[in-house]
């Protein structure tokens, strides 16, 4: 199955085959896909990491979003791949920065949303929010990932096959992780309302992140 998804560009909207079969959304640069939600853009090319898109991490509302019209992950398998430069330690001010989220809204994370974030403990956390975002959740904490790779560009791949979540860093399984829950946690195999794949922070107080590529597939690769 080959899916064609719409995307936003600085000059308007368009459609395109973002990347081959089974791909639900692909963001490769600011020119390829961008949503600037009511504020001046702070995105720019990163001179050192050629081809990257830079988010300043402090301007609320600046993010890249890829709409998956009439498509969502649901209860299917998925693979999420993000190539990015691992940010510095979180300062503790403002909200917890998001690396990405996959959910029903392009403006903020919400119920039935997957999110990769890091907070004042400075560990990466992969959350699946249930009926009440932030209260009902199932979470994997990827211990020491951020501190191990701070400042480095990594390929992070997350797959779901049934209720099994697997993390790969640069092609190697990341085993240093801890699962936890809150409220009435959803099962990993529960429905994900993945209408938008969003890169960037939804709140102030984050840290800058350089993105090189991001993809979502409806199979566990």
PDB file of C-alpha atoms in Angstrom:
ATOM      1  CA  UNK A   1       0.000   0.000   0.000  1.00  0.00           C
ATOM      2  CA  UNK A   2       1.375   3.379  -0.959  1.00  0.00           C
ATOM      3  CA  UNK A   3      -0.006   6.403   0.870  1.00  0.00           C
ATOM      4  CA  UNK A   4       0.082   9.964  -0.377  1.00  0.00           C
ATOM      5  CA  UNK A   5      -0.173  12.565   2.358  1.00  0.00           C
ATOM      6  CA  UNK A   6      -0.621  16.347   2.265  1.00  0.00           C
ATOM      7  CA  UNK A   7       2.002  18.640   3.665  1.00  0.00           C
ATOM      8  CA  UNK A   8       2.508  22.329   4.330  1.00  0.00           C
ATOM      9  CA  UNK A   9       5.273  24.395   2.776  1.00  0.00           C
ATOM     10  CA  UNK A  10       6.249  28.007   3.440  1.00  0.00           C
ATOM     11  CA  UNK A  11       4.378  29.010   0.280  1.00  0.00           C
ATOM     12  CA  UNK A  12       1.237  26.984   0.900  1.00  0.00           C
ATOM     13  CA  UNK A  13      -0.141  23.462   0.835  1.00  0.00           C
ATOM     14  CA  UNK A  14       0.694  20.645  -1.513  1.00  0.00           C
ATOM     15  CA  UNK A  15       0.585  16.891  -1.782  1.00  0.00           C
ATOM     16  CA  UNK A  16       3.282  14.397  -2.503  1.00  0.00           C
ATOM     17  CA  UNK A  17       4.466  10.843  -2.094  1.00  0.00           C
ATOM     18  CA  UNK A  18       6.727  11.519   0.868  1.00  0.00           C
ATOM     19  CA  UNK A  19       8.575   8.204   0.855  1.00  0.00           C
ATOM     20  CA  UNK A  20       7.726   4.902  -0.853  1.00  0.00           C
ATOM     21  CA  UNK A  21       5.282   2.208   0.255  1.00  0.00           C
ATOM     22  CA  UNK A  22       3.784   1.965   3.754  1.00  0.00           C
ATOM     23  CA  UNK A  23       5.005   5.420   4.722  1.00  0.00           C
ATOM     24  CA  UNK A  24       2.434   7.547   6.533  1.00  0.00           C
ATOM     25  CA  UNK A  25       4.487  10.697   6.859  1.00  0.00           C
ATOM     26  CA  UNK A  26       7.979  11.899   6.095  1.00  0.00           C
ATOM     27  CA  UNK A  27       9.581  15.178   7.102  1.00  0.00           C
ATOM     28  CA  UNK A  28      12.978  15.920   5.600  1.00  0.00           C
ATOM     29  CA  UNK A  29      13.392  19.703   5.847  1.00  0.00           C
ATOM     30  CA  UNK A  30      11.578  22.945   6.530  1.00  0.00           C
ATOM     31  CA  UNK A  31      10.946  23.278   2.812  1.00  0.00           C
ATOM     32  CA  UNK A  32       9.346  19.841   2.685  1.00  0.00           C
ATOM     33  CA  UNK A  33       6.869  20.220   5.526  1.00  0.00           C
ATOM     34  CA  UNK A  34       6.235  22.946   8.063  1.00  0.00           C
ATOM     35  CA  UNK A  35       3.421  24.317  10.157  1.00  0.00           C
ATOM     36  CA  UNK A  36       4.123  27.656  11.825  1.00  0.00           C
ATOM     37  CA  UNK A  37       1.291  28.169  14.294  1.00  0.00           C
ATOM     38  CA  UNK A  38       0.702  31.890  14.654  1.00  0.00           C
ATOM     39  CA  UNK A  39       4.196  33.043  15.585  1.00  0.00           C
ATOM     40  CA  UNK A  40       7.300  34.138  13.719  1.00  0.00           C
ATOM     41  CA  UNK A  41       9.372  31.199  12.607  1.00  0.00           C
ATOM     42  CA  UNK A  42      12.626  30.484  14.408  1.00  0.00           C
ATOM     43  CA  UNK A  43      13.569  27.589  12.138  1.00  0.00           C
ATOM     44  CA  UNK A  44      16.769  27.784  10.161  1.00  0.00           C
ATOM     45  CA  UNK A  45      19.316  25.572   8.474  1.00  0.00           C
ATOM     46  CA  UNK A  46      22.043  24.424  10.812  1.00  0.00           C
ATOM     47  CA  UNK A  47      25.404  25.406   9.352  1.00  0.00           C
ATOM     48  CA  UNK A  48      27.355  22.638  11.044  1.00  0.00           C
ATOM     49  CA  UNK A  49      24.914  19.770  10.559  1.00  0.00           C
ATOM     50  CA  UNK A  50      24.148  20.357   6.901  1.00  0.00           C
ATOM     51  CA  UNK A  51      20.543  19.673   5.911  1.00  0.00           C
ATOM     52  CA  UNK A  52      19.174  19.782   9.438  1.00  0.00           C
ATOM     53  CA  UNK A  53      16.206  21.827  10.568  1.00  0.00           C
ATOM     54  CA  UNK A  54      16.824  23.693  13.790  1.00  0.00           C
ATOM     55  CA  UNK A  55      14.210  24.371  16.471  1.00  0.00           C
ATOM     56  CA  UNK A  56      15.196  26.963  19.049  1.00  0.00           C
ATOM     57  CA  UNK A  57      13.189  25.104  21.727  1.00  0.00           C
ATOM     58  CA  UNK A  58      12.021  28.290  23.412  1.00  0.00           C
ATOM     59  CA  UNK A  59       9.475  29.833  21.031  1.00  0.00           C
ATOM     60  CA  UNK A  60       6.112  28.236  21.749  1.00  0.00           C
ATOM     61  CA  UNK A  61       4.275  27.028  18.651  1.00  0.00           C
ATOM     62  CA  UNK A  62       7.272  26.494  16.379  1.00  0.00           C
ATOM     63  CA  UNK A  63       7.206  22.974  15.045  1.00  0.00           C
ATOM     64  CA  UNK A  64       7.072  20.814  11.955  1.00  0.00           C
ATOM     65  CA  UNK A  65       3.874  18.854  11.360  1.00  0.00           C
ATOM     66  CA  UNK A  66       3.020  16.220   8.789  1.00  0.00           C
ATOM     67  CA  UNK A  67      -0.713  15.618   8.399  1.00  0.00           C
ATOM     68  CA  UNK A  68      -1.819  12.052   7.732  1.00  0.00           C
ATOM     69  CA  UNK A  69      -5.244  12.776   6.237  1.00  0.00           C
ATOM     70  CA  UNK A  70      -7.705   9.888   6.613  1.00  0.00           C
ATOM     71  CA  UNK A  71      -4.960   7.783   8.132  1.00  0.00           C
ATOM     72  CA  UNK A  72      -4.029   6.872  11.670  1.00  0.00           C
ATOM     73  CA  UNK A  73      -1.973   4.218  13.363  1.00  0.00           C
ATOM     74  CA  UNK A  74      -4.955   2.717  15.203  1.00  0.00           C
ATOM     75  CA  UNK A  75      -4.147  -0.700  16.620  1.00  0.00           C
ATOM     76  CA  UNK A  76      -1.765  -1.580  13.813  1.00  0.00           C
ATOM     77  CA  UNK A  77       1.941  -2.109  14.093  1.00  0.00           C
ATOM     78  CA  UNK A  78       4.089   0.957  13.589  1.00  0.00           C
ATOM     79  CA  UNK A  79       7.662   2.103  13.187  1.00  0.00           C
ATOM     80  CA  UNK A  80       8.757   5.634  14.066  1.00  0.00           C
ATOM     81  CA  UNK A  81      12.217   6.775  13.039  1.00  0.00           C
ATOM     82  CA  UNK A  82      13.751  10.110  14.042  1.00  0.00           C
ATOM     83  CA  UNK A  83      17.285  11.217  13.223  1.00  0.00           C
ATOM     84  CA  UNK A  84      18.165  14.143  15.469  1.00  0.00           C
ATOM     85  CA  UNK A  85      20.894  15.702  17.562  1.00  0.00           C
ATOM     86  CA  UNK A  86      20.372  14.771  21.203  1.00  0.00           C
ATOM     87  CA  UNK A  87      19.822  18.006  23.163  1.00  0.00           C
ATOM     88  CA  UNK A  88      21.573  19.291  26.250  1.00  0.00           C
ATOM     89  CA  UNK A  89      20.144  18.845  29.727  1.00  0.00           C
ATOM     90  CA  UNK A  90      16.754  20.410  30.366  1.00  0.00           C
ATOM     91  CA  UNK A  91      16.997  23.602  32.410  1.00  0.00           C
ATOM     92  CA  UNK A  92      13.852  22.851  34.409  1.00  0.00           C
ATOM     93  CA  UNK A  93      12.026  26.004  33.288  1.00  0.00           C
ATOM     94  CA  UNK A  94       8.779  25.855  31.350  1.00  0.00           C
ATOM     95  CA  UNK A  95       7.212  22.651  30.100  1.00  0.00           C
ATOM     96  CA  UNK A  96       8.871  19.364  29.263  1.00  0.00           C
ATOM     97  CA  UNK A  97      10.277  19.484  25.717  1.00  0.00           C
ATOM     98  CA  UNK A  98       8.912  17.043  23.143  1.00  0.00           C
ATOM     99  CA  UNK A  99      11.125  15.491  20.496  1.00  0.00           C
ATOM    100  CA  UNK A 100       8.006  14.338  18.637  1.00  0.00           C
ATOM    101  CA  UNK A 101       4.416  13.329  19.116  1.00  0.00           C
ATOM    102  CA  UNK A 102       1.997  11.290  17.043  1.00  0.00           C
ATOM    103  CA  UNK A 103      -1.627  12.138  17.720  1.00  0.00           C
ATOM    104  CA  UNK A 104      -4.868  13.846  16.692  1.00  0.00           C
ATOM    105  CA  UNK A 105      -3.625  17.444  16.997  1.00  0.00           C
ATOM    106  CA  UNK A 106      -0.945  19.463  15.221  1.00  0.00           C
ATOM    107  CA  UNK A 107      -0.941  22.054  18.011  1.00  0.00           C
ATOM    108  CA  UNK A 108      -0.395  19.994  21.161  1.00  0.00           C
ATOM    109  CA  UNK A 109      -0.179  16.496  22.546  1.00  0.00           C
ATOM    110  CA  UNK A 110      -3.465  15.085  23.837  1.00  0.00           C
ATOM    111  CA  UNK A 111      -5.343  11.879  24.593  1.00  0.00           C
ATOM    112  CA  UNK A 112      -4.437   8.770  22.576  1.00  0.00           C
ATOM    113  CA  UNK A 113      -1.090  10.301  21.662  1.00  0.00           C
ATOM    114  CA  UNK A 114       2.406   8.874  21.512  1.00  0.00           C
ATOM    115  CA  UNK A 115       5.139  11.254  22.648  1.00  0.00           C
ATOM    116  CA  UNK A 116       8.903  11.200  23.083  1.00  0.00           C
ATOM    117  CA  UNK A 117       9.964  13.823  25.616  1.00  0.00           C
ATOM    118  CA  UNK A 118      12.500  14.556  28.293  1.00  0.00           C
ATOM    119  CA  UNK A 119      12.002  16.365  31.585  1.00  0.00           C
ATOM    120  CA  UNK A 120      13.975  17.623  34.572  1.00  0.00           C
ATOM    121  CA  UNK A 121      15.299  14.118  35.255  1.00  0.00           C
ATOM    122  CA  UNK A 122      16.864  14.419  31.776  1.00  0.00           C
ATOM    123  CA  UNK A 123      15.922  10.886  30.765  1.00  0.00           C
ATOM    124  CA  UNK A 124      14.116  10.338  27.478  1.00  0.00           C
ATOM    125  CA  UNK A 125      10.558   9.127  28.011  1.00  0.00           C
ATOM    126  CA  UNK A 126       8.278   7.482  25.455  1.00  0.00           C
ATOM    127  CA  UNK A 127       4.650   7.889  26.537  1.00  0.00           C
ATOM    128  CA  UNK A 128       1.319   6.585  25.300  1.00  0.00           C
ATOM    129  CA  UNK A 129      -1.428   8.738  26.799  1.00  0.00           C
ATOM    130  CA  UNK A 130      -4.831   7.188  27.370  1.00  0.00           C
ATOM    131  CA  UNK A 131      -8.243   8.795  27.740  1.00  0.00           C
ATOM    132  CA  UNK A 132      -6.870  11.617  29.901  1.00  0.00           C
ATOM    133  CA  UNK A 133      -3.616  13.049  28.592  1.00  0.00           C
ATOM    134  CA  UNK A 134      -0.908  13.344  31.227  1.00  0.00           C
ATOM    135  CA  UNK A 135      -2.840  11.305  33.826  1.00  0.00           C
ATOM    136  CA  UNK A 136      -3.610   7.972  32.147  1.00  0.00           C
ATOM    137  CA  UNK A 137      -0.404   6.798  30.546  1.00  0.00           C
ATOM    138  CA  UNK A 138       1.995   3.967  29.864  1.00  0.00           C
ATOM    139  CA  UNK A 139       5.655   4.953  29.681  1.00  0.00           C
ATOM    140  CA  UNK A 140       9.088   3.657  28.855  1.00  0.00           C
ATOM    141  CA  UNK A 141      11.958   5.626  30.430  1.00  0.00           C
ATOM    142  CA  UNK A 142      15.102   5.278  28.318  1.00  0.00           C
ATOM    143  CA  UNK A 143      17.623   5.609  31.118  1.00  0.00           C
ATOM    144  CA  UNK A 144      20.918   7.383  30.289  1.00  0.00           C
ATOM    145  CA  UNK A 145      20.116   7.715  26.587  1.00  0.00           C
ATOM    146  CA  UNK A 146      20.214  11.506  26.643  1.00  0.00           C
ATOM    147  CA  UNK A 147      23.354  11.748  28.776  1.00  0.00           C
ATOM    148  CA  UNK A 148      25.130   9.057  26.745  1.00  0.00           C
ATOM    149  CA  UNK A 149      24.515  10.729  23.386  1.00  0.00           C
ATOM    150  CA  UNK A 150      24.260  14.433  24.299  1.00  0.00           C
ATOM    151  CA  UNK A 151      25.325  16.556  21.335  1.00  0.00           C
ATOM    152  CA  UNK A 152      25.496  13.576  18.972  1.00  0.00           C
ATOM    153  CA  UNK A 153      23.268  12.859  15.987  1.00  0.00           C
ATOM    154  CA  UNK A 154      21.508   9.529  16.470  1.00  0.00           C
ATOM    155  CA  UNK A 155      19.000   7.371  14.650  1.00  0.00           C
ATOM    156  CA  UNK A 156      16.237   6.437  17.081  1.00  0.00           C
ATOM    157  CA  UNK A 157      13.754   3.813  15.877  1.00  0.00           C
ATOM    158  CA  UNK A 158      10.686   2.758  17.874  1.00  0.00           C
ATOM    159  CA  UNK A 159       8.572  -0.209  16.801  1.00  0.00           C
ATOM    160  CA  UNK A 160       5.329  -1.703  18.081  1.00  0.00           C
ATOM    161  CA  UNK A 161       4.469  -5.290  17.269  1.00  0.00           C
ATOM    162  CA  UNK A 162       1.335  -6.248  19.188  1.00  0.00           C
ATOM    163  CA  UNK A 163       1.993  -5.038  22.736  1.00  0.00           C
ATOM    164  CA  UNK A 164       5.775  -5.210  22.374  1.00  0.00           C
ATOM    165  CA  UNK A 165       7.680  -1.917  22.121  1.00  0.00           C
ATOM    166  CA  UNK A 166      11.308  -2.058  20.972  1.00  0.00           C
ATOM    167  CA  UNK A 167      13.821   0.795  20.816  1.00  0.00           C
ATOM    168  CA  UNK A 168      16.864   0.925  18.557  1.00  0.00           C
ATOM    169  CA  UNK A 169      19.657   3.487  18.751  1.00  0.00           C
ATOM    170  CA  UNK A 170      21.882   3.519  15.678  1.00  0.00           C
ATOM    171  CA  UNK A 171      20.598   0.057  14.803  1.00  0.00           C
ATOM    172  CA  UNK A 172      21.243  -1.518  18.219  1.00  0.00           C
ATOM    173  CA  UNK A 173      18.487  -2.457  20.679  1.00  0.00           C
ATOM    174  CA  UNK A 174      18.385  -0.043  23.645  1.00  0.00           C
ATOM    175  CA  UNK A 175      17.885  -2.338  26.643  1.00  0.00           C
ATOM    176  CA  UNK A 176      18.370   0.191  29.464  1.00  0.00           C
ATOM    177  CA  UNK A 177      14.707   1.070  29.933  1.00  0.00           C
ATOM    178  CA  UNK A 178      12.014   0.928  32.601  1.00  0.00           C
ATOM    179  CA  UNK A 179       8.251   0.684  32.081  1.00  0.00           C
ATOM    180  CA  UNK A 180       5.830   2.556  34.348  1.00  0.00           C
ATOM    181  CA  UNK A 181       2.149   3.517  34.357  1.00  0.00           C
ATOM    182  CA  UNK A 182      -0.203   6.154  35.713  1.00  0.00           C
ATOM    183  CA  UNK A 183      -3.955   6.371  36.256  1.00  0.00           C
ATOM    184  CA  UNK A 184      -5.773   3.912  34.003  1.00  0.00           C
ATOM    185  CA  UNK A 185      -2.999   3.064  31.568  1.00  0.00           C
ATOM    186  CA  UNK A 186      -3.763   2.059  27.984  1.00  0.00           C
ATOM    187  CA  UNK A 187      -2.278  -1.099  26.540  1.00  0.00           C
ATOM    188  CA  UNK A 188       0.485  -0.491  24.018  1.00  0.00           C
ATOM    189  CA  UNK A 189      -1.740  -2.240  21.470  1.00  0.00           C
ATOM    190  CA  UNK A 190      -4.639   0.188  22.068  1.00  0.00           C
ATOM    191  CA  UNK A 191      -5.705   2.638  19.389  1.00  0.00           C
ATOM    192  CA  UNK A 192      -3.412   5.574  18.617  1.00  0.00           C
ATOM    193  CA  UNK A 193      -5.140   8.519  16.952  1.00  0.00           C
ATOM    194  CA  UNK A 194      -2.188   9.342  14.718  1.00  0.00           C
ATOM    195  CA  UNK A 195      -3.553  12.040  12.406  1.00  0.00           C
ATOM    196  CA  UNK A 196      -0.452  14.240  12.763  1.00  0.00           C
ATOM    197  CA  UNK A 197       3.216  13.506  13.192  1.00  0.00           C
ATOM    198  CA  UNK A 198       4.769  16.538  14.873  1.00  0.00           C
ATOM    199  CA  UNK A 199       8.384  17.466  15.587  1.00  0.00           C
ATOM    200  CA  UNK A 200       9.255  20.191  18.063  1.00  0.00           C
ATOM    201  CA  UNK A 201       8.146  21.587  21.389  1.00  0.00           C
ATOM    202  CA  UNK A 202       4.662  22.703  22.398  1.00  0.00           C
ATOM    203  CA  UNK A 203       5.797  24.820  25.309  1.00  0.00           C
ATOM    204  CA  UNK A 204       8.472  27.306  26.317  1.00  0.00           C
ATOM    205  CA  UNK A 205      11.564  26.401  28.282  1.00  0.00           C
ATOM    206  CA  UNK A 206      12.837  23.675  25.989  1.00  0.00           C
ATOM    207  CA  UNK A 207      16.226  23.122  24.441  1.00  0.00           C
ATOM    208  CA  UNK A 208      17.257  23.435  20.817  1.00  0.00           C
ATOM    209  CA  UNK A 209      16.947  20.313  18.674  1.00  0.00           C
ATOM    210  CA  UNK A 210      18.332  19.679  15.196  1.00  0.00           C
ATOM    211  CA  UNK A 211      16.265  17.285  13.086  1.00  0.00           C
ATOM    212  CA  UNK A 212      17.580  15.515  10.020  1.00  0.00           C
ATOM    213  CA  UNK A 213      14.820  13.092   9.134  1.00  0.00           C
ATOM    214  CA  UNK A 214      11.613  11.681  10.568  1.00  0.00           C
ATOM    215  CA  UNK A 215       9.361   8.919   9.289  1.00  0.00           C
ATOM    216  CA  UNK A 216       6.311   6.918  10.335  1.00  0.00           C
ATOM    217  CA  UNK A 217       5.464   3.498   8.917  1.00  0.00           C
ATOM    218  CA  UNK A 218       2.365   1.368   9.472  1.00  0.00           C
ATOM    219  CA  UNK A 219       4.452  -1.786   9.862  1.00  0.00           C
ATOM    220  CA  UNK A 220       6.968  -2.912  12.479  1.00  0.00           C
ATOM    221  CA  UNK A 221      10.100  -2.861  10.339  1.00  0.00           C
TER     222      UNK A 221
END
